[in-house]
Tab-separated table of C-alpha atoms in Angstrom:
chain	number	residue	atom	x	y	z
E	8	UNK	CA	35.917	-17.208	-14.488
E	9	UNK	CA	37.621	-17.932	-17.622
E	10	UNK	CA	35.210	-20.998	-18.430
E	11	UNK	CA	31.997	-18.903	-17.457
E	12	UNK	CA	32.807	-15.862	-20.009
E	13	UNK	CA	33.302	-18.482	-22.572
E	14	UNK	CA	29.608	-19.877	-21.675
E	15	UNK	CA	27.957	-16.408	-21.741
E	16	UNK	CA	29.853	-15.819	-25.109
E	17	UNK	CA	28.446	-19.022	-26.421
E	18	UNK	CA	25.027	-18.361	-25.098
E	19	UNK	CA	24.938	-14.396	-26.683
E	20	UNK	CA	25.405	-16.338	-30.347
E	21	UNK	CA	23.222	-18.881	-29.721
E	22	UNK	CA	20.738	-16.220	-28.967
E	23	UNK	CA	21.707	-14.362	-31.876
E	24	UNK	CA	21.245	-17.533	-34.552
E	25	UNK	CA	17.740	-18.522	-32.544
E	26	UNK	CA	15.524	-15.983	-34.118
E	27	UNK	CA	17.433	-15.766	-38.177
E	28	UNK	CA	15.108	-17.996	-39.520
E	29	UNK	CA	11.942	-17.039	-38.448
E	30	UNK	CA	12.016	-13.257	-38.995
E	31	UNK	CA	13.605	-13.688	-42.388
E	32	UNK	CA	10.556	-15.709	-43.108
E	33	UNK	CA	7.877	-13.201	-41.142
E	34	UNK	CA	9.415	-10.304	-42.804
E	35	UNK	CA	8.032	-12.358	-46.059
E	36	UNK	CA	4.845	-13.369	-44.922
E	37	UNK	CA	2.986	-11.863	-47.747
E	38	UNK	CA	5.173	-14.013	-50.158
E	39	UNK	CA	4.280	-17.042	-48.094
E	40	UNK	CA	0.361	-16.408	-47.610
E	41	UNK	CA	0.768	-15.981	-51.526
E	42	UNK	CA	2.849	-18.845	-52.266
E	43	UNK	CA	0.756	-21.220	-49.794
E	44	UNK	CA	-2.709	-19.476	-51.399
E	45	UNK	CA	-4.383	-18.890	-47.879
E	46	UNK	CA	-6.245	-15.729	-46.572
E	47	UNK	CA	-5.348	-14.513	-43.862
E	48	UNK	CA	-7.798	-16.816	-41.497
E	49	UNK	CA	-6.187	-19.738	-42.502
E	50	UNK	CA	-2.736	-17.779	-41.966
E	51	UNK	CA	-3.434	-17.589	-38.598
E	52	UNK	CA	-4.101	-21.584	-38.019
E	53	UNK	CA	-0.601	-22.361	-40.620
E	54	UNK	CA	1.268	-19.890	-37.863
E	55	UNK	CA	-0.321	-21.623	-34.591
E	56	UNK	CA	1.780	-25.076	-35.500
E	57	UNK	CA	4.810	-23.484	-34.269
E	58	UNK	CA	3.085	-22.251	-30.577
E	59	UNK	CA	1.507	-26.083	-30.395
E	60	UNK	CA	4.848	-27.300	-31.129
E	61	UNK	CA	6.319	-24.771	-28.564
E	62	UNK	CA	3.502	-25.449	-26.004
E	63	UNK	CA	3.992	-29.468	-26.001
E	64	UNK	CA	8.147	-28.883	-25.633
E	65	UNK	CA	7.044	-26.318	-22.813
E	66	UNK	CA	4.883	-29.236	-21.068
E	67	UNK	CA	8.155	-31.647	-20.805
E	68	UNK	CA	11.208	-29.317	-20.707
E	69	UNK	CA	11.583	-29.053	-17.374
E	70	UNK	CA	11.585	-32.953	-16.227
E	71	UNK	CA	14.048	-32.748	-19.854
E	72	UNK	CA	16.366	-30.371	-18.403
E	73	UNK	CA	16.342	-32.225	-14.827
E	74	UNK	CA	17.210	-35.390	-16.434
E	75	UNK	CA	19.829	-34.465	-18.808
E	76	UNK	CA	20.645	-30.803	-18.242
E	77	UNK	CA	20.435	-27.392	-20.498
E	78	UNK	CA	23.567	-28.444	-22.965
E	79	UNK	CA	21.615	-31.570	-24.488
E	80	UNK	CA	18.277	-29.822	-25.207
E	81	UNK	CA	20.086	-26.816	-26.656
E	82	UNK	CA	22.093	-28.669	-29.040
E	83	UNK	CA	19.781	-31.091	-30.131
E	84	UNK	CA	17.151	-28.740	-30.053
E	85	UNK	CA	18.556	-26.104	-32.823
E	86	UNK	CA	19.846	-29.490	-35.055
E	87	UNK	CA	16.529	-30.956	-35.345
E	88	UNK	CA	14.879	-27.206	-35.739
E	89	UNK	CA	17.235	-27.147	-39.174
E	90	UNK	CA	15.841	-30.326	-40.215
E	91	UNK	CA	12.490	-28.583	-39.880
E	92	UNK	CA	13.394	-25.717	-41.124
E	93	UNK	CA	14.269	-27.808	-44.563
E	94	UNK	CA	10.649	-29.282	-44.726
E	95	UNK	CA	9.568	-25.860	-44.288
E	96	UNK	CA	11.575	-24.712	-47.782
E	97	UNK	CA	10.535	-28.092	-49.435
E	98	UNK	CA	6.728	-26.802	-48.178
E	99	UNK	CA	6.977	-23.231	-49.668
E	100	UNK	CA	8.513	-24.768	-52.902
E	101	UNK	CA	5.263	-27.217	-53.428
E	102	UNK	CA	2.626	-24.825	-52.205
E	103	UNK	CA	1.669	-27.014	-49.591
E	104	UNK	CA	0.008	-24.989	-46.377
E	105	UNK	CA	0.055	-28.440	-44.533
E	106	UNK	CA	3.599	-28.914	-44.898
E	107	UNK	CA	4.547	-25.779	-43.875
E	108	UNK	CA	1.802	-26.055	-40.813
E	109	UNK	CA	4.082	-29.478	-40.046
E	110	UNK	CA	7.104	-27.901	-40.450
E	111	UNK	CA	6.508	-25.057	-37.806
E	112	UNK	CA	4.783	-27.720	-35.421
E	113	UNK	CA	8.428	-29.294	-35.384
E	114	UNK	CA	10.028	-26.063	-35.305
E	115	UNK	CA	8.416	-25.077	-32.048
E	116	UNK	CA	8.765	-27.781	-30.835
E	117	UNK	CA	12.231	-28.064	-30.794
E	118	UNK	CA	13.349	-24.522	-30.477
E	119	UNK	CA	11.054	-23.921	-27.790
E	120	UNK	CA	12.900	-26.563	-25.695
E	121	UNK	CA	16.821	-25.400	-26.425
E	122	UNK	CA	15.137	-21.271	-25.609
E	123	UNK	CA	14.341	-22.991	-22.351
E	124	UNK	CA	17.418	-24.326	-21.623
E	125	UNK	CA	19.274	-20.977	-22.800
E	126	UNK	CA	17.013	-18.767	-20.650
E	127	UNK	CA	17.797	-20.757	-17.614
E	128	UNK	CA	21.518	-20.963	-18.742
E	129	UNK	CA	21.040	-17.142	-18.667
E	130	UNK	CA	19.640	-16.935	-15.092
E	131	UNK	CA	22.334	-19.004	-13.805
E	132	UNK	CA	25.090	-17.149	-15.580
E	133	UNK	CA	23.185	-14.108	-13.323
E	134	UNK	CA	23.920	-15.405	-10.282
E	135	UNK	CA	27.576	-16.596	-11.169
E	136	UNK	CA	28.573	-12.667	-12.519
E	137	UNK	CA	26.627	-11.358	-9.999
E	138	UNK	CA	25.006	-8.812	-12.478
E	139	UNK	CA	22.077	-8.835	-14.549
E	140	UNK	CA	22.912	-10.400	-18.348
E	141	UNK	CA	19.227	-11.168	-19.689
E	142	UNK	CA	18.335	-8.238	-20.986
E	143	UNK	CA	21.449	-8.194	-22.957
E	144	UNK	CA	21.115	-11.889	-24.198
E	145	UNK	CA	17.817	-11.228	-25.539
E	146	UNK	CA	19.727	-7.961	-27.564
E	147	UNK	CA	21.270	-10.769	-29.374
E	148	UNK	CA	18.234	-12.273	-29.758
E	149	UNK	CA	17.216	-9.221	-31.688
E	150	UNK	CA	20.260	-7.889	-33.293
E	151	UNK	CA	20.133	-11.340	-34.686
E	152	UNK	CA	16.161	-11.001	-36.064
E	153	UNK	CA	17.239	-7.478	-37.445
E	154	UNK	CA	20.498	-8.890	-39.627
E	155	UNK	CA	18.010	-11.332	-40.992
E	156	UNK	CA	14.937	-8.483	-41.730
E	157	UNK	CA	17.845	-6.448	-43.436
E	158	UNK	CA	18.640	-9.455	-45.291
E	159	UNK	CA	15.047	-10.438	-46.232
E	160	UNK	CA	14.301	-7.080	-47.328
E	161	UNK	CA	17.620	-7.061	-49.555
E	162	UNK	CA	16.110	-10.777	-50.502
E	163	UNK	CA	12.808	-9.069	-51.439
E	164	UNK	CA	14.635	-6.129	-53.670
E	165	UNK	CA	16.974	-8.609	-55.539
E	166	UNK	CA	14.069	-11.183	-56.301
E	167	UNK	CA	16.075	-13.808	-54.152
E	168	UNK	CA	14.190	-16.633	-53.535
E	169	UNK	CA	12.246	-17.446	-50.965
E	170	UNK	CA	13.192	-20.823	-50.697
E	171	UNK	CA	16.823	-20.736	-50.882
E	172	UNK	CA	17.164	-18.351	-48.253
E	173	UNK	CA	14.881	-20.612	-45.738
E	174	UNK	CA	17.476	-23.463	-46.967
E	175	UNK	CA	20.938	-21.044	-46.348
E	176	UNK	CA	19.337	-20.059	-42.953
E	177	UNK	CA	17.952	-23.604	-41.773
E	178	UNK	CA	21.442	-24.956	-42.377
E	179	UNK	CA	23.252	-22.080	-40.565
E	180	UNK	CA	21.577	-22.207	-36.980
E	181	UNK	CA	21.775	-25.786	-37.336
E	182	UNK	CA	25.338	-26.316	-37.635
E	183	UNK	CA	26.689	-23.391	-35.122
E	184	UNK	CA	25.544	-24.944	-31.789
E	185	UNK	CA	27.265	-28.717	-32.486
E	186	UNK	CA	30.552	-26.081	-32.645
E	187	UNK	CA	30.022	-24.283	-29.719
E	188	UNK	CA	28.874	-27.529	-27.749
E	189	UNK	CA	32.080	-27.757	-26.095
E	190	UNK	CA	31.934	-23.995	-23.928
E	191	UNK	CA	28.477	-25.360	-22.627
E	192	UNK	CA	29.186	-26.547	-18.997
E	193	UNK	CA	27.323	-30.321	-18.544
E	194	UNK	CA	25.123	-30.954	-16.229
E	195	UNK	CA	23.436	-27.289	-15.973
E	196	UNK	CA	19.842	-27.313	-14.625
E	197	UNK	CA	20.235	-31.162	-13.845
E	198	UNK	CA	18.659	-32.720	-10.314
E	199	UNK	CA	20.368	-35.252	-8.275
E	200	UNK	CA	17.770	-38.302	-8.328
E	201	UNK	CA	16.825	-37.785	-4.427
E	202	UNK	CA	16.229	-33.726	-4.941
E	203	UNK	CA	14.080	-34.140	-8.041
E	204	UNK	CA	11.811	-36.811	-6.610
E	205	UNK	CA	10.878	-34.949	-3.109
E	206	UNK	CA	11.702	-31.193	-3.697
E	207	UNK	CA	11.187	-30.539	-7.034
E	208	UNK	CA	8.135	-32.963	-7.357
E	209	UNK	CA	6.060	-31.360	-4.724
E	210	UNK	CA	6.426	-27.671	-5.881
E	211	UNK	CA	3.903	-26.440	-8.015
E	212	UNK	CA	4.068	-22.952	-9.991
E	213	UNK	CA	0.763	-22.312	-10.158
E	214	UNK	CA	0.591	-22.293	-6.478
E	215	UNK	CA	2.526	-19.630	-5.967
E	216	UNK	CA	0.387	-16.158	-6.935
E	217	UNK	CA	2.886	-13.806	-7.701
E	218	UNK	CA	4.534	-16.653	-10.433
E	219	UNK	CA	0.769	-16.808	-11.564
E	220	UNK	CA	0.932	-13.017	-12.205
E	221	UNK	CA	4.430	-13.040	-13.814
E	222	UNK	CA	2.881	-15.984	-16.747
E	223	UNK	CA	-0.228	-13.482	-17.221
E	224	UNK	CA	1.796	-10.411	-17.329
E	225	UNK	CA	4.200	-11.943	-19.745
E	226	UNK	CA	1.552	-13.684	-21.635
E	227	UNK	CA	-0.111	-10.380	-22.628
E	228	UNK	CA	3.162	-9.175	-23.967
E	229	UNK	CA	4.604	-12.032	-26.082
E	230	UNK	CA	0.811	-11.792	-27.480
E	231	UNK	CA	2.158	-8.286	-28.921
E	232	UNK	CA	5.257	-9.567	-29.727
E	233	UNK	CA	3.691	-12.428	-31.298
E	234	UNK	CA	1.309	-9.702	-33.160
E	235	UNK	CA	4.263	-7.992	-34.391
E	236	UNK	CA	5.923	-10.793	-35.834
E	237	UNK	CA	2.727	-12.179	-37.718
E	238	UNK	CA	0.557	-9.516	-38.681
E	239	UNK	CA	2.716	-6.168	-38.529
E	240	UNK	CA	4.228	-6.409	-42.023
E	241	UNK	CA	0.674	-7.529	-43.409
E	242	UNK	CA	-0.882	-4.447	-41.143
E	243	UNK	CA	1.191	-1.884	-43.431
E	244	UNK	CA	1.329	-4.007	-46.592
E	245	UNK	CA	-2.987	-4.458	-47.025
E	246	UNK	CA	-4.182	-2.335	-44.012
E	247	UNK	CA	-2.414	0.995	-45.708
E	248	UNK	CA	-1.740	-0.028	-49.361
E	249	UNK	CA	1.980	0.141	-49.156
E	250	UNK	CA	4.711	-1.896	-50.758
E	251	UNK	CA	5.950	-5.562	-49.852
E	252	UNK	CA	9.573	-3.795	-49.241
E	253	UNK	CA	7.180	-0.782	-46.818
E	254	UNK	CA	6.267	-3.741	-44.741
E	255	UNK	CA	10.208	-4.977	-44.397
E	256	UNK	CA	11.149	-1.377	-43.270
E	257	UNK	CA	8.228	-1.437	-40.738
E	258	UNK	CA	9.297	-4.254	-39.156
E	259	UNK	CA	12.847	-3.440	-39.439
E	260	UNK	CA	12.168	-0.244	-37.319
E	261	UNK	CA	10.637	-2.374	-34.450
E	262	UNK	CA	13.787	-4.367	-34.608
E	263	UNK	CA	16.458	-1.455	-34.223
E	264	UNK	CA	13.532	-0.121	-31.126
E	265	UNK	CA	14.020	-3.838	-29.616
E	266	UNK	CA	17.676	-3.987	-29.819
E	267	UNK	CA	18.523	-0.412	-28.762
E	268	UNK	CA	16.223	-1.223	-26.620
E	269	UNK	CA	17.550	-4.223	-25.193
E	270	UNK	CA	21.053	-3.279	-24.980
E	271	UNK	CA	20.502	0.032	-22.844
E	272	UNK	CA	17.865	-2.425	-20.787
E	273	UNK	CA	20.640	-3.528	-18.474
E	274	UNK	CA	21.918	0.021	-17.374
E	275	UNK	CA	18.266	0.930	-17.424
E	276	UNK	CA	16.976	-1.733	-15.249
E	277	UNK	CA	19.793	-1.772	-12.472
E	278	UNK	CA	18.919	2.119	-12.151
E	279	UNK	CA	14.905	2.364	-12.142
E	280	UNK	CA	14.476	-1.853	-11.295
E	281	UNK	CA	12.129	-3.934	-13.308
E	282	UNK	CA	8.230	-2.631	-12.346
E	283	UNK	CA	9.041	0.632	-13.723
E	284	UNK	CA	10.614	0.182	-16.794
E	285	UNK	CA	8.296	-2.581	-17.986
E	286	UNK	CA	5.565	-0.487	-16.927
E	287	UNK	CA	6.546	2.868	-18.286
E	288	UNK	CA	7.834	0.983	-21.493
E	289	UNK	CA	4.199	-1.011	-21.576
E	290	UNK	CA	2.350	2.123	-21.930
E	291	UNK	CA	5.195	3.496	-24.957
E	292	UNK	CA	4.166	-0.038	-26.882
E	293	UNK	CA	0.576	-0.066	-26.383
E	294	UNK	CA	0.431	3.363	-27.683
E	295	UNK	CA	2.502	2.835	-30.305
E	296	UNK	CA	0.044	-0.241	-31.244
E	297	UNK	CA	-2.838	1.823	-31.407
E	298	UNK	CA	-1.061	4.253	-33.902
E	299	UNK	CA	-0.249	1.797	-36.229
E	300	UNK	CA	-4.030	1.079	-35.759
E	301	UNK	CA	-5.398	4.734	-36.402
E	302	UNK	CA	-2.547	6.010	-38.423
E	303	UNK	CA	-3.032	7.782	-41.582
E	304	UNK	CA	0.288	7.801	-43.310
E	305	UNK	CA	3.479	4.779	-43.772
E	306	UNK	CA	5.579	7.388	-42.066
E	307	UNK	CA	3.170	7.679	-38.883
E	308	UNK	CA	3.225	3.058	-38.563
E	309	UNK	CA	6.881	3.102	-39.117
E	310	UNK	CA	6.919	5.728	-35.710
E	311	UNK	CA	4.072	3.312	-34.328
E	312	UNK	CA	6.254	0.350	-35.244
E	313	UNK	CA	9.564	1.721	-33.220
E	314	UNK	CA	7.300	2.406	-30.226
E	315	UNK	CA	5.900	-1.499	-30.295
E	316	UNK	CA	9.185	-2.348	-30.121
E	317	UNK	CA	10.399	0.063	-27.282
E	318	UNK	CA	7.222	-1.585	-25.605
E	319	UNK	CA	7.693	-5.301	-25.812
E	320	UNK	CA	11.806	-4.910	-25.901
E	321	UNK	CA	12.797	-5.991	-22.071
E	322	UNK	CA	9.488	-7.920	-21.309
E	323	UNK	CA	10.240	-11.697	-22.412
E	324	UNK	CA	14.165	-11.444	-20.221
E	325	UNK	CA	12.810	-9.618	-17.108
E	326	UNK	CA	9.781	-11.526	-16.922
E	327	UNK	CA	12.092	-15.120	-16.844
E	328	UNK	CA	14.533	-13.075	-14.691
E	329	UNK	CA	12.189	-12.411	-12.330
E	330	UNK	CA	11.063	-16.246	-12.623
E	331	UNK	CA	14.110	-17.608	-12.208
E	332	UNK	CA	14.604	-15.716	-8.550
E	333	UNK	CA	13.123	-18.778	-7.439
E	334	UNK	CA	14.390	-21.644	-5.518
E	335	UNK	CA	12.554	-23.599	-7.822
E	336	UNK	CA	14.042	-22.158	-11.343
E	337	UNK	CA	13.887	-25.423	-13.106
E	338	UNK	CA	9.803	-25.499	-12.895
E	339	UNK	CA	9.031	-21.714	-12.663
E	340	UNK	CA	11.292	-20.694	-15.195
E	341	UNK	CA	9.464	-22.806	-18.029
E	342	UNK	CA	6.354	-22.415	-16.520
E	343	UNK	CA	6.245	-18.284	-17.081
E	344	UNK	CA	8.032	-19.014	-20.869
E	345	UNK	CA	4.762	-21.777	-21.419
E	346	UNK	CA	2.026	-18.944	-20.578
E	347	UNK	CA	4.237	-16.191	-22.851
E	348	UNK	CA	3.836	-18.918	-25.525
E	349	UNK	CA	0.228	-19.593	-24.668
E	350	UNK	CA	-0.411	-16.480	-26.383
E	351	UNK	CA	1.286	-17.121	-29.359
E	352	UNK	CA	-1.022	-20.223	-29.380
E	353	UNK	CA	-4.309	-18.126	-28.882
E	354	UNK	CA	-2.895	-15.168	-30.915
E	355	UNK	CA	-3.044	-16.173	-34.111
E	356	UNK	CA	-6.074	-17.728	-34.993
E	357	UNK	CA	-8.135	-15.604	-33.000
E	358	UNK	CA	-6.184	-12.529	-34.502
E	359	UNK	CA	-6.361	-13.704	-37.904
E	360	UNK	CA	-9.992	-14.103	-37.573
E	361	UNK	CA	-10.811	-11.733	-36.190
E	362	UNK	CA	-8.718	-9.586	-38.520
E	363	UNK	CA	-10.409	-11.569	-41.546
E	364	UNK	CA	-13.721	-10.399	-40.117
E	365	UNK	CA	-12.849	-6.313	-38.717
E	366	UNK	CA	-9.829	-6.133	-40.924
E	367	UNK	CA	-6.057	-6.246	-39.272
E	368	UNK	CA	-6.019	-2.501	-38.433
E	369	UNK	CA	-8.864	-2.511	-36.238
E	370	UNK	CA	-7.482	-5.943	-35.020
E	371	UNK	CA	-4.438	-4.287	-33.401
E	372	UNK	CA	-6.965	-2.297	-31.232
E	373	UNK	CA	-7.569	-4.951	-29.061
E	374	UNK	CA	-3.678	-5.869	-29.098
E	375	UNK	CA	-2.675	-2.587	-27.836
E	376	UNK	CA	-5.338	-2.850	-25.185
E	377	UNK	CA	-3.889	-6.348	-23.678
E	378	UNK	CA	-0.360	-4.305	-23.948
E	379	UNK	CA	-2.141	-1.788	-21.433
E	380	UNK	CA	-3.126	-4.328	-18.862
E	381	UNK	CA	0.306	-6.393	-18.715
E	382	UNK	CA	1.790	-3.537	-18.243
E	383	UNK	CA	-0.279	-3.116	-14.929
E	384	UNK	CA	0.998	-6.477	-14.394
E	385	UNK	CA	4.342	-5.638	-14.398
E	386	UNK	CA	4.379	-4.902	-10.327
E	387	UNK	CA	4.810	-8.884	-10.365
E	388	UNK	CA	8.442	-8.777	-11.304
E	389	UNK	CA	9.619	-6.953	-8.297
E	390	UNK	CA	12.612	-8.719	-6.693
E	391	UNK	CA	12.021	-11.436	-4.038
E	392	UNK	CA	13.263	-10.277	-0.654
């Protein structure tokens, strides 16, 4: 027992480090679009290298975590994401759109493969506690994305560049994981030979309808959360005039939604179950989309912002919980997290243009509209008898 509270300890900061980068950067994406001189069109396409990246890691991770297990991927995977994470800052620093379109190709790629492995370390640790830890992981996750908003924002109000904090970051999450290699059991998620060629082989995810429903359900909701992450600080920034540090707030109030969120989802979930609260929470989100959408005031998105949160908080964890019920983990497990980052793959272009054409408020509409229907969706994740 000892061993496997040292695990889920390792796995809460690894969740915590996974996301510092990323939303120190989003919560700056006005500075990069400027820095990179792009509208926001060709935002969109810079932004999709990290979901190709993600996609292609997706399309091999689970014959990567049969062969060699969850610890390898993980470790390897955040290492090389700091290397990328460099040519990101060297990007920014020489203007270069292409470099930093490279750059987040190689992040997704990587990252994409160790969030595999830790989500499936997650649904294991599940069945060894006998409780439900997901929800909880991904409040790491989150508290994590919020410490580095809070310290973007700060970043934005003391002129610190943009540059050096992608370098202080990049280096961070990459050196963490080779520490904490040692409390990560071996061998997690890995096949014998004979298993892997006849079982595992002949399954096939999307054979199995209600796994079909859990990678549309989820897909509609990491195309939110994707939405969030991309275009909210740009939504209050241009779409209602405000400040570059109004944007930061924004954001950082659908942060503190996703993390209270998150770490009451637990208790929540074990007393209502999963089809309710994703439902009920769903509708909170979509709603909250449309009134950053139709809102008037900074005051009235920051409200709209919280509610996005509350909406897409639990969705990502209890969709892969609910995938991971199966005897066949290993394959449904990255097959539901390659649909959720489908959308971040079709998300951004498409939103970008579309926003370039409508503008990004009236963008959202359709955003908080998908929100609507995964929520319907949700009935999916209802445990396996």
């Amino acid at each position: 027992m000892k061993e496997t509270i040292g695990w889920l300890r390792a796995i809460r900061l690894l969740f915590l480090l996974e996301g510092l980068p990323g939303a120190a950067l989003f919560t700056r994406m006005p500075e990069v679009r400027q820095m990179i001189h792009v509208n926001t069109g060709t935002l969109g396409l810079v932004l999709v290298g990290a979901s190709l990246g993600a996609l292609v890691s997706l399309a091999v991770s689970s014959r990567l975590i049969e062969r060699w297990g969850t610890r390898r991927l993980i470790v390897a995977g955040f290492a090389l994401a700091s290397g990328s994470g460099l040519i990101a800052a060297a990007s920014l620093a020489a203007h270069l759109a292409s470099g930093l379109f490279a750059s987040f190709v190689l992040t997704g790629f990587f990252i994409a493969g160790a969030d595999v492995a830790l989500n499936l370390d997650g649904t294991v640790l599940e069945e060894r506690l006998g409780r439900s830890v997901m929800p909880g992981l991904h409040a790491g996750y989150s508290i994590g994305t919020l410490g580095a908003v809070g310290l973007a924002t700060l970043a934005i109000a003391r002129h610190f560049s943009l540059v050096d904090q992608t370098v202080i970051l990049a280096l961070v999450v990459g050196s963490v994981p080779v520490l904490l290699r040692r409390r990560l059991p071996e061998g997690t998620g890995r096949r014998a030979q004979h298993e892997t060629t006849h079982e595992a082989d002949a399954f096939r995810p999307w054979h199995d309808p209600v796994v079909v429903m859990l990678g549309i359900g989820l897909l509609g909701f990491t195309l939110a959360e994707g939405a969030s992450n991309d275009w909210l600080t740009l939504a209050v920034v241009e779409g209602h005039h405000a400040s570059h540090a109004a944007g930061g707030v924004a954001y950082a109030c659908l942060m503190v939604a996703m993390v209270l969120t998150r770490i009451t989802g637990t208790r929540l979930v074990n007393r209502f179950g999963r089809v309710r609260i994703l439902s009920v929470l769903g509708v909170l989100g979509g709603a909250g989309i449309l009134l950053i959408a139709s809102s008037t005031s900074v005051l009235e998105a920051d409200i709209g912002a919280a509610l996005w949160g509350l909406g897409i908080a639990l969705a990502f964890p209890l969709f892969l919980s609910a995938a991971g019920e199966s005897p066949h983990a290993a394959r449904t497990v990255p097959f539901v997290a390659t649909a959720g980052y489908g959308a971040s793959l079709v998300g951004p272009p498409l939103l970008g243009f579309l926003a370039q054409g409508v503008g990004i408020l009236r963008m959202l509409f359709l955003v908080g509209a998908l929100v609507f229907v995964a929520s319907y969706l949700a009935r999916a994740t209802k445990p396996r008898s």
